[in-house]
Amino acid sequence: SDSLLFLCARRIVAHHPLPILPTLPAHLYPILFQAAFLDGRPLVLRDLVAAWPFPVLNFQRLVGRRELLRDHPCKLCVQAVILAVVAQLRRELEEPGCDSSGCRLRVLDVTGVPDDPAGRAPDGMSVWSGTVALAKACVEVSKHQREFQRRGSKRHKGRSGAATAAAAPQPPGVDVHADLFVNGTSYGILRDALQTGAAGPLRLKCREFQAEKLSLAGIVSLLESLDPSCVRRVDLRFRNLGLTGLSVILPHLSRFPELRSLKLQYSNVDVRRPTPESAIGIRCLAGQLGMLPSLRELNLGSSRLSGNLRQILCDLQAPLESLELAFCSLVPADLAFLSQSFHAPALKRLDLSGHDFSQGLLEPLRLLLEETSASLLHLDLMECRMADSHLDTLLPTLRRCSRLRFLGLYGNSLSTAALKDLLQKTLELLDLHLVVYPFPVDCYKPEPPRRVPGSRRIYEEPMDGERLAAATAEISQLLANSGRTDLVWTYNPYGHGALDYFSL
């Protein structure tokens, strides 16, 4: 329930302009900001930011949990804050030394604003659109600074006048900490913002950098333009880099001393058939990964790594805590290496989806889970061709994973009986809060399966709605009888939000 102070703040921000703003005590600004943001009051936010009495404005700390941010319209509110900062910097450029507004803002932190890429909320804001808005703001302020300096030079003719204009005190400006997402459409504006705005009044400081379907040269150009002190994640997806492309990009990542997460899914690395060239490429990849001392999360999803996992990870300086190897064509030797490596006892997140554990991989998987049982929080085994007998083999080891929070089993051939047994035997895992289970095999109609067009792995089979409803009801009843109101079992693999490494 809302506090009395928050309820009062909501009443105040319902009116614009705020008549009390000039005399408002500084400690009331955060609660008014929160109320204005959650109630969608962009004009009030603009006025609050224009007189912000603190050096830092952090969205997540002010607004609260990510759930609050996700459930409330934010596009106009975020834009209002950005525009207010731009207006403040323009005033500081035009009137150096003038501080009539009382604004002390020097760091704007908009990291952690939830992504709304599909536009589910009418007023939602995607990370892509937020990136574009910030980049345009940086370019605008830099352009205004150049124009102001040019006018100053014209007013002071001669060499001494030019020197006077150049020596005029520059405002300290504002650093904007943000998560950036760029593709071919937004590449140009972000490049300009990073290159021309680096020394300008409004400076982008990237925390998490995500690029999709960019050229090799474009990726390198942006990486070289990022402030190296802030980057903690680089995510390069849907780009057929191959070993050759990775050998060009990875050396640029050694500039980032705080880089903890590297995601390279769909990079089109295929080393299943060894050649002298691929051996050289693997050694190069391993050496470059070894140059990232802070790396703790690695995603190589959809690379075909068969038998090469040891060589790829051999130069890492510290154990990984998150390893995503979905659809990587791993062989028993890869899992055997992993279970014996120094990574296993440190792993908090492990994704081995898309591997066939109905054959020789099952025992290596069991041994790996034994080694990770004390640390593992998130386990993805989706679409792994597991039947009841395979789950029965793994169950004793799964029950030893006492800290497990998430278990993904979607797309496996498990019966209702096996799922009920799994539920009952994992109730003792008190940290387990989400299980994504498959449609039970006994809920399909006895008709030949049909392959979904364009897919090699997923089959569309006729579902018996009554059987599925009955199985779901049985699972729901077991959950209700257990008293574990915090535990969610669902056959929907989407929309629940996977645990991010930085939230583990």
Coordinates of C-alpha atoms in Angstrom, one line a residue:
S1 CA 0.0 0.0 0.0
D2 CA 1.1 3.6 -0.7
S3 CA 2.5 5.7 2.2
L4 CA 0.7 8.9 3.2
L5 CA 3.7 10.9 1.9
F6 CA 3.4 9.2 -1.5
L7 CA -0.4 9.8 -1.6
C8 CA 0.2 13.5 -0.9
A9 CA 2.9 13.6 -3.6
R10 CA 0.4 12.1 -6.1
R11 CA -2.1 14.9 -5.3
I12 CA 0.6 17.6 -5.8
V13 CA 1.9 16.3 -9.2
A14 CA -1.7 16.2 -10.5
H15 CA -1.4 19.9 -10.9
H16 CA 0.9 21.7 -13.3
P17 CA 2.8 24.0 -12.9
L18 CA 3.9 23.2 -9.3
P19 CA 3.5 26.5 -7.4
I20 CA 5.6 25.3 -4.5
L21 CA 8.6 24.3 -6.6
P22 CA 10.8 27.3 -5.8
T23 CA 10.5 26.7 -2.0
L24 CA 10.4 23.0 -2.1
P25 CA 12.8 21.2 0.4
A26 CA 15.4 19.1 -1.5
H27 CA 14.4 15.9 0.3
L28 CA 10.9 16.0 -1.3
Y29 CA 12.2 15.9 -4.9
P30 CA 12.7 12.1 -5.1
I31 CA 9.1 11.3 -3.9
L32 CA 7.6 13.8 -6.3
F33 CA 9.7 12.4 -9.1
Q34 CA 8.5 8.9 -8.4
A35 CA 4.8 10.0 -8.2
A36 CA 5.1 12.0 -11.4
F37 CA 6.8 9.2 -13.3
L38 CA 4.4 6.5 -12.2
D39 CA 1.4 8.7 -12.9
G40 CA 2.7 9.8 -16.3
R41 CA 3.2 13.5 -15.7
P42 CA 5.9 14.6 -18.1
L43 CA 5.5 18.3 -17.6
V44 CA 6.0 18.0 -13.9
L45 CA 9.0 15.8 -14.5
R46 CA 10.5 18.5 -16.8
D47 CA 10.1 21.1 -14.1
L48 CA 11.5 18.8 -11.3
V49 CA 14.6 18.0 -13.4
A50 CA 15.2 21.7 -14.3
A51 CA 15.6 22.4 -10.6
W52 CA 17.1 19.1 -9.5
P53 CA 19.0 19.7 -6.3
F54 CA 21.2 16.6 -6.3
P55 CA 24.2 15.7 -8.5
V56 CA 22.7 12.3 -9.5
L57 CA 19.3 11.3 -10.9
N58 CA 19.0 7.5 -11.1
F59 CA 15.7 6.2 -12.6
Q60 CA 15.7 2.8 -10.9
R61 CA 16.6 4.2 -7.4
L62 CA 13.9 6.8 -7.7
V63 CA 11.1 4.8 -9.3
G64 CA 11.8 1.6 -7.5
R65 CA 11.5 -2.0 -8.7
R66 CA 11.7 -2.9 -12.4
E67 CA 8.1 -4.2 -12.1
L68 CA 6.9 -0.7 -11.4
L69 CA 8.8 0.6 -14.4
R70 CA 7.5 -2.1 -16.6
D71 CA 3.9 -1.7 -15.7
H72 CA 3.7 2.1 -16.2
P73 CA 3.9 4.2 -19.4
C74 CA 7.4 5.7 -19.6
K75 CA 8.1 6.9 -23.1
L76 CA 6.9 10.5 -22.7
C77 CA 8.3 10.6 -19.2
V78 CA 11.8 9.5 -20.2
Q79 CA 11.7 12.0 -23.1
A80 CA 10.7 14.8 -20.8
V81 CA 13.6 14.1 -18.5
I82 CA 16.0 14.1 -21.5
L83 CA 14.6 17.3 -22.9
A84 CA 14.9 19.0 -19.5
V85 CA 18.5 18.1 -19.3
V86 CA 19.1 19.4 -22.8
A87 CA 17.4 22.7 -21.9
Q88 CA 19.4 23.0 -18.8
L89 CA 22.7 22.5 -20.7
R90 CA 21.7 25.0 -23.3
R91 CA 21.1 27.6 -20.6
E92 CA 24.5 26.9 -19.1
L93 CA 26.2 27.3 -22.5
E94 CA 24.4 30.6 -23.1
E95 CA 24.9 32.0 -19.6
P96 CA 28.1 30.5 -18.2
G97 CA 28.2 30.8 -14.4
C98 CA 24.5 31.5 -14.1
D99 CA 22.7 29.1 -11.8
S100 CA 19.3 30.7 -11.4
S101 CA 17.5 27.4 -11.6
G102 CA 19.5 25.8 -8.8
C103 CA 20.0 22.6 -10.8
R104 CA 23.0 20.6 -9.7
L105 CA 22.5 17.5 -11.9
R106 CA 25.7 16.1 -13.3
V107 CA 24.9 12.3 -13.7
L108 CA 21.7 11.1 -15.3
D109 CA 21.4 7.3 -14.9
V110 CA 18.7 5.7 -17.1
T111 CA 20.1 2.1 -17.0
G112 CA 17.7 -0.7 -16.2
V113 CA 14.6 0.9 -17.8
P114 CA 12.8 -2.3 -19.0
D115 CA 12.8 -3.0 -22.7
D116 CA 9.5 -2.9 -24.6
P117 CA 10.6 -4.0 -28.0
A118 CA 7.2 -5.3 -29.2
G119 CA 5.4 -2.1 -28.2
R120 CA 3.1 -4.0 -25.9
A121 CA 2.4 -0.9 -23.9
P122 CA 1.1 2.0 -26.1
D123 CA 3.4 4.4 -24.3
G124 CA 6.2 1.9 -23.7
M125 CA 9.8 2.6 -24.6
S126 CA 12.3 0.2 -26.1
V127 CA 16.0 0.3 -25.4
W128 CA 16.4 1.0 -29.2
S129 CA 14.2 4.1 -29.1
G130 CA 15.8 5.2 -25.8
T131 CA 19.2 4.9 -27.5
V132 CA 18.1 7.0 -30.4
A133 CA 16.5 9.7 -28.1
L134 CA 19.7 10.0 -26.1
A135 CA 22.0 10.0 -29.2
K136 CA 19.9 12.8 -30.8
A137 CA 20.1 14.8 -27.5
C138 CA 23.9 14.5 -27.4
V139 CA 24.3 15.5 -31.0
E140 CA 21.9 18.5 -30.5
V141 CA 23.8 19.8 -27.4
S142 CA 27.1 19.4 -29.2
K143 CA 25.8 21.3 -32.2
H144 CA 24.5 24.1 -30.0
Q145 CA 27.9 24.3 -28.2
R146 CA 29.7 24.7 -31.6
E147 CA 27.2 27.3 -32.7
F148 CA 27.6 29.2 -29.5
Q149 CA 31.4 29.1 -29.7
R150 CA 31.2 30.3 -33.4
R151 CA 29.1 33.2 -32.4
G152 CA 31.4 34.1 -29.6
S153 CA 34.4 34.1 -32.0
K154 CA 32.6 36.4 -34.4
R155 CA 31.8 38.8 -31.6
H156 CA 35.5 39.0 -30.7
K157 CA 37.2 39.8 -33.9
G158 CA 40.9 39.2 -34.2
R159 CA 43.3 36.7 -32.6
S160 CA 42.9 37.9 -29.0
G161 CA 39.1 37.7 -29.3
A162 CA 39.2 34.1 -30.6
A163 CA 41.5 33.2 -27.7
T164 CA 39.1 34.8 -25.3
A165 CA 36.2 32.8 -26.7
A166 CA 38.2 29.6 -26.6
A167 CA 39.1 30.3 -23.0
A168 CA 35.6 31.0 -21.8
P169 CA 34.6 28.7 -19.0
Q170 CA 32.8 25.6 -20.2
P171 CA 29.9 24.1 -18.2
P172 CA 30.7 20.8 -16.5
G173 CA 28.0 19.1 -18.4
V174 CA 26.1 15.9 -17.7
D175 CA 27.2 12.2 -18.0
V176 CA 24.3 9.9 -19.1
H177 CA 24.7 6.3 -18.0
A178 CA 22.6 4.1 -20.3
D179 CA 22.1 0.7 -21.9
L180 CA 22.5 1.1 -25.7
F181 CA 21.0 -1.0 -28.5
V182 CA 22.0 -0.3 -32.0
N183 CA 21.2 -1.8 -35.4
G184 CA 21.7 -0.6 -39.0
T185 CA 18.9 2.0 -38.7
S186 CA 20.3 3.8 -35.6
Y187 CA 24.0 3.2 -36.3
G188 CA 24.6 6.7 -37.8
I189 CA 23.1 8.8 -35.0
L190 CA 24.8 6.7 -32.3
R191 CA 28.2 6.9 -34.0
D192 CA 27.9 10.7 -34.2
A193 CA 26.8 11.0 -30.6
L194 CA 29.7 8.9 -29.3
Q195 CA 32.3 10.6 -31.5
T196 CA 31.3 14.2 -31.5
G197 CA 29.7 14.2 -28.0
A198 CA 32.5 12.5 -26.1
A199 CA 34.0 15.9 -25.1
G200 CA 30.7 17.7 -25.2
P201 CA 28.3 18.9 -22.5
L202 CA 26.2 15.7 -22.7
R203 CA 28.2 12.5 -22.7
L204 CA 27.0 8.9 -23.2
K205 CA 28.5 6.4 -20.8
C206 CA 27.4 2.9 -22.0
R207 CA 26.8 0.2 -19.4
E208 CA 25.5 -2.6 -21.7
F209 CA 26.1 -2.5 -25.4
Q210 CA 23.9 -4.6 -27.7
A211 CA 24.4 -4.6 -31.5
E212 CA 22.3 -6.5 -34.0
K213 CA 23.0 -7.2 -37.6
L214 CA 25.8 -4.5 -37.9
S215 CA 28.7 -4.7 -40.3
L216 CA 32.1 -5.7 -38.9
A217 CA 33.5 -2.2 -39.4
G218 CA 30.4 -0.6 -37.8
I219 CA 30.8 -2.8 -34.7
V220 CA 34.5 -1.9 -34.4
S221 CA 33.8 1.8 -34.9
L222 CA 31.2 1.9 -32.0
L223 CA 33.3 -0.2 -29.7
E224 CA 36.3 2.1 -30.2
S225 CA 34.0 5.1 -29.4
L226 CA 32.6 3.8 -26.1
D227 CA 34.0 5.0 -22.8
P228 CA 36.0 2.0 -21.6
S229 CA 35.4 2.6 -17.9
C230 CA 31.7 1.8 -17.8
V231 CA 31.0 -1.2 -20.1
R232 CA 30.0 -4.3 -18.3
R233 CA 28.3 -6.3 -21.1
V234 CA 28.7 -6.6 -24.9
D235 CA 26.0 -8.4 -26.8
L236 CA 26.6 -9.0 -30.5
R237 CA 23.7 -11.1 -32.0
F238 CA 22.5 -12.3 -35.3
R239 CA 25.8 -11.5 -37.0
N240 CA 27.5 -14.2 -38.9
L241 CA 30.9 -13.3 -37.6
G242 CA 32.6 -16.7 -37.7
L243 CA 36.1 -17.2 -36.3
T244 CA 37.5 -14.6 -38.7
G245 CA 35.1 -11.9 -37.6
L246 CA 35.5 -12.6 -33.9
S247 CA 39.3 -12.3 -34.3
V248 CA 38.8 -8.8 -35.6
I249 CA 36.3 -7.7 -32.9
L250 CA 37.5 -9.4 -29.7
P251 CA 40.8 -7.5 -29.4
H252 CA 38.8 -4.3 -29.1
L253 CA 37.1 -5.7 -26.0
S254 CA 40.3 -5.7 -24.0
R255 CA 39.8 -1.9 -23.6
F256 CA 36.9 -2.6 -21.1
P257 CA 38.4 -3.5 -17.7
E258 CA 34.9 -4.0 -16.2
L259 CA 33.5 -6.3 -19.0
R260 CA 31.8 -9.2 -17.2
S261 CA 29.4 -10.4 -19.8
L262 CA 30.0 -11.3 -23.5
K263 CA 27.2 -12.7 -25.6
L264 CA 28.0 -14.0 -29.1
Q265 CA 25.0 -16.0 -30.0
Y266 CA 24.4 -16.8 -33.7
S267 CA 27.9 -15.9 -34.6
N268 CA 28.1 -18.8 -37.1
V269 CA 31.2 -20.5 -35.6
D270 CA 31.4 -24.0 -36.9
V271 CA 34.4 -26.1 -35.9
R272 CA 32.9 -29.6 -36.1
R273 CA 35.3 -30.6 -38.9
P274 CA 38.8 -29.6 -37.8
T275 CA 41.1 -27.9 -40.3
P276 CA 44.5 -26.1 -39.9
E277 CA 42.6 -22.8 -40.3
S278 CA 40.0 -23.6 -37.7
A279 CA 42.7 -24.8 -35.2
I280 CA 44.4 -21.4 -35.6
G281 CA 41.1 -19.6 -35.2
I282 CA 40.3 -21.5 -32.0
R283 CA 43.7 -20.7 -30.5
C284 CA 43.2 -17.0 -31.4
L285 CA 39.7 -17.0 -29.9
A286 CA 40.9 -18.6 -26.7
G287 CA 43.8 -16.2 -26.4
Q288 CA 41.5 -13.2 -26.9
L289 CA 39.0 -14.4 -24.3
G290 CA 41.9 -14.8 -22.0
M291 CA 42.6 -11.1 -22.3
L292 CA 39.3 -10.3 -20.5
P293 CA 40.2 -10.6 -16.8
S294 CA 36.7 -9.7 -15.5
L295 CA 34.7 -12.0 -17.8
R296 CA 32.2 -14.1 -15.8
E297 CA 29.4 -14.7 -18.4
L298 CA 29.8 -16.2 -21.8
N299 CA 27.1 -17.0 -24.4
L300 CA 28.2 -18.9 -27.5
G301 CA 24.7 -20.1 -28.4
S302 CA 24.2 -21.8 -31.8
S303 CA 27.9 -22.2 -32.4
R304 CA 28.9 -25.7 -33.4
L305 CA 31.7 -26.4 -31.0
S306 CA 31.9 -30.2 -31.0
G307 CA 34.9 -31.4 -29.1
N308 CA 36.5 -27.9 -28.8
L309 CA 35.1 -26.5 -25.6
R310 CA 38.4 -27.2 -23.7
Q311 CA 40.5 -25.3 -26.3
I312 CA 38.1 -22.3 -26.4
L313 CA 37.9 -21.8 -22.6
C314 CA 41.5 -22.9 -21.7
D315 CA 42.9 -19.3 -21.3
L316 CA 40.2 -17.8 -19.2
Q317 CA 41.8 -16.2 -16.1
A318 CA 38.8 -16.7 -13.7
P319 CA 35.9 -19.2 -13.6
L320 CA 32.8 -18.4 -15.4
E321 CA 29.6 -18.0 -13.4
S322 CA 27.2 -18.0 -16.4
L323 CA 27.7 -20.2 -19.5
E324 CA 25.1 -20.5 -22.3
L325 CA 25.8 -23.2 -24.8
A326 CA 22.4 -23.8 -26.4
F327 CA 22.4 -25.7 -29.7
C328 CA 26.2 -25.9 -29.7
S329 CA 26.5 -29.6 -30.9
L330 CA 28.5 -30.5 -27.8
V331 CA 29.9 -34.1 -27.4
P332 CA 30.5 -36.1 -24.2
A333 CA 34.1 -34.9 -24.1
D334 CA 32.9 -31.2 -23.9
L335 CA 30.7 -31.9 -20.8
A336 CA 33.4 -34.1 -19.2
F337 CA 35.9 -31.2 -19.5
L338 CA 33.4 -28.8 -18.1
S339 CA 32.6 -31.0 -15.1
Q340 CA 36.4 -31.3 -14.3
S341 CA 37.2 -27.6 -14.9
F342 CA 37.4 -24.8 -12.4
H343 CA 34.2 -23.3 -13.9
A344 CA 31.9 -26.0 -12.6
P345 CA 31.9 -25.2 -8.9
A346 CA 31.3 -21.5 -9.8
L347 CA 28.5 -21.8 -12.3
K348 CA 25.3 -20.0 -11.3
R349 CA 23.6 -20.2 -14.7
L350 CA 23.9 -23.0 -17.2
D351 CA 22.1 -23.3 -20.6
L352 CA 22.5 -26.6 -22.5
S353 CA 19.3 -26.5 -24.4
G354 CA 19.1 -28.1 -27.8
H355 CA 21.3 -31.1 -27.0
D356 CA 20.3 -34.8 -27.3
F357 CA 20.5 -36.2 -23.7
S358 CA 18.7 -39.4 -24.7
Q359 CA 22.1 -40.9 -25.7
G360 CA 25.7 -40.6 -24.5
L361 CA 25.4 -37.1 -23.1
L362 CA 23.2 -38.0 -20.1
E363 CA 25.9 -39.4 -17.8
P364 CA 28.3 -36.5 -18.5
L365 CA 25.4 -34.1 -17.8
R366 CA 24.7 -35.8 -14.5
L367 CA 28.4 -35.6 -13.5
L368 CA 28.4 -31.9 -14.4
L369 CA 25.3 -31.2 -12.4
E370 CA 27.0 -32.9 -9.4
E371 CA 29.9 -30.5 -9.6
T372 CA 27.6 -27.4 -10.0
S373 CA 25.0 -28.4 -7.4
A374 CA 26.3 -26.1 -4.7
S375 CA 26.2 -22.9 -6.9
L376 CA 23.6 -23.5 -9.6
L377 CA 20.7 -21.1 -9.7
H378 CA 19.4 -21.3 -13.3
L379 CA 19.3 -24.5 -15.4
D380 CA 18.0 -24.6 -19.0
L381 CA 17.5 -28.0 -20.6
M382 CA 14.9 -27.2 -23.2
E383 CA 14.4 -29.3 -26.3
C384 CA 16.9 -31.9 -25.1
R385 CA 14.9 -35.1 -26.2
M386 CA 14.6 -36.2 -22.6
A387 CA 12.0 -38.8 -21.8
D388 CA 10.8 -40.0 -18.3
S389 CA 13.7 -42.4 -17.8
H390 CA 16.3 -39.7 -18.5
L391 CA 14.6 -37.3 -16.0
D392 CA 14.4 -40.1 -13.5
T393 CA 18.2 -40.5 -13.8
L394 CA 18.9 -36.8 -13.3
L395 CA 16.4 -36.3 -10.5
P396 CA 18.6 -37.3 -7.6
T397 CA 21.2 -34.9 -8.8
L398 CA 18.7 -32.1 -9.4
R399 CA 17.5 -32.5 -5.8
R400 CA 21.0 -31.7 -4.6
C401 CA 20.9 -28.3 -6.4
S402 CA 19.7 -26.7 -3.2
R403 CA 20.0 -23.1 -4.5
L404 CA 18.2 -23.7 -7.8
R405 CA 15.7 -20.9 -8.7
F406 CA 14.8 -21.8 -12.3
L407 CA 14.4 -25.0 -14.2
G408 CA 13.6 -25.1 -17.9
L409 CA 12.4 -28.4 -19.4
Y410 CA 10.2 -27.1 -22.2
G411 CA 10.2 -29.2 -25.4
N412 CA 11.1 -32.5 -23.8
S413 CA 9.0 -35.7 -24.1
L414 CA 7.8 -36.1 -20.5
S415 CA 4.6 -37.6 -19.2
T416 CA 2.2 -36.1 -16.7
A417 CA 3.2 -38.7 -14.2
A418 CA 6.9 -37.8 -14.5
L419 CA 6.1 -34.1 -14.1
K420 CA 4.0 -34.7 -11.0
D421 CA 6.8 -36.8 -9.6
L422 CA 9.3 -34.0 -10.4
L423 CA 7.1 -31.5 -8.7
Q424 CA 6.7 -33.5 -5.5
K425 CA 10.4 -34.3 -5.2
T426 CA 11.6 -30.8 -5.8
L427 CA 9.3 -29.1 -3.3
E428 CA 12.2 -29.3 -0.9
L429 CA 14.2 -26.9 -3.1
L430 CA 12.9 -23.8 -1.3
D431 CA 14.7 -21.3 -3.6
L432 CA 13.0 -22.8 -6.7
H433 CA 10.4 -20.3 -7.9
L434 CA 9.9 -21.1 -11.6
V435 CA 9.6 -24.3 -13.6
V436 CA 8.9 -24.2 -17.4
Y437 CA 7.6 -27.7 -18.2
P438 CA 6.7 -29.3 -21.6
F439 CA 3.3 -30.2 -22.8
P440 CA 2.9 -33.8 -21.4
V441 CA 3.3 -36.4 -24.1
D442 CA 0.1 -38.1 -23.0
C443 CA -1.8 -35.0 -23.9
Y444 CA -1.2 -35.4 -27.6
K445 CA -3.7 -37.1 -29.9
P446 CA -2.5 -40.3 -31.4
E447 CA -1.8 -38.8 -34.9
P448 CA 1.4 -38.6 -36.9
P449 CA 3.4 -35.5 -36.0
R450 CA 3.8 -32.7 -38.5
R451 CA 6.9 -30.6 -38.9
V452 CA 6.5 -26.9 -38.6
P453 CA 7.5 -25.2 -41.9
G454 CA 11.0 -23.8 -41.7
S455 CA 11.9 -25.6 -38.5
R456 CA 14.3 -28.6 -38.1
R457 CA 13.5 -29.4 -34.4
I458 CA 10.1 -28.3 -33.3
Y459 CA 7.1 -30.4 -34.2
E460 CA 3.5 -29.4 -34.3
E461 CA 1.4 -32.3 -33.0
P462 CA -2.3 -32.2 -32.4
M463 CA -3.0 -31.4 -28.8
D464 CA -5.9 -32.9 -26.9
G465 CA -7.3 -29.9 -25.1
E466 CA -9.2 -31.9 -22.5
R467 CA -6.2 -34.0 -21.5
L468 CA -4.0 -30.9 -21.3
A469 CA -6.6 -29.1 -19.1
A470 CA -6.8 -32.2 -16.8
A471 CA -3.0 -32.5 -16.5
T472 CA -2.6 -28.7 -15.8
A473 CA -5.3 -29.0 -13.1
E474 CA -3.5 -31.9 -11.5
I475 CA -0.3 -30.0 -11.4
S476 CA -2.1 -26.9 -10.0
Q477 CA -3.7 -29.0 -7.3
L478 CA -0.4 -30.4 -6.2
L479 CA 1.0 -26.9 -6.0
A480 CA -2.0 -25.7 -4.0
N481 CA -1.7 -28.7 -1.6
S482 CA 2.0 -28.1 -1.1
G483 CA 1.5 -24.6 0.3
R484 CA 4.3 -23.3 -2.0
T485 CA 2.5 -20.2 -3.2
D486 CA 5.8 -18.7 -4.4
L487 CA 6.4 -21.6 -6.8
V488 CA 5.2 -21.2 -10.4
W489 CA 4.9 -24.1 -12.9
T490 CA 4.0 -23.1 -16.5
Y491 CA 4.2 -24.6 -19.9
N492 CA 4.5 -21.1 -21.5
P493 CA 8.2 -20.5 -22.2
Y494 CA 7.7 -16.8 -22.9
G495 CA 6.9 -13.7 -20.9
H496 CA 8.2 -14.7 -17.5
G497 CA 11.6 -13.1 -18.0
A498 CA 14.8 -15.2 -17.7
L499 CA 17.1 -14.5 -14.8
D500 CA 19.8 -12.1 -15.9
Y501 CA 23.3 -12.7 -14.8
F502 CA 23.5 -9.4 -13.1
S503 CA 20.5 -10.3 -11.0
L504 CA 21.8 -13.6 -9.9

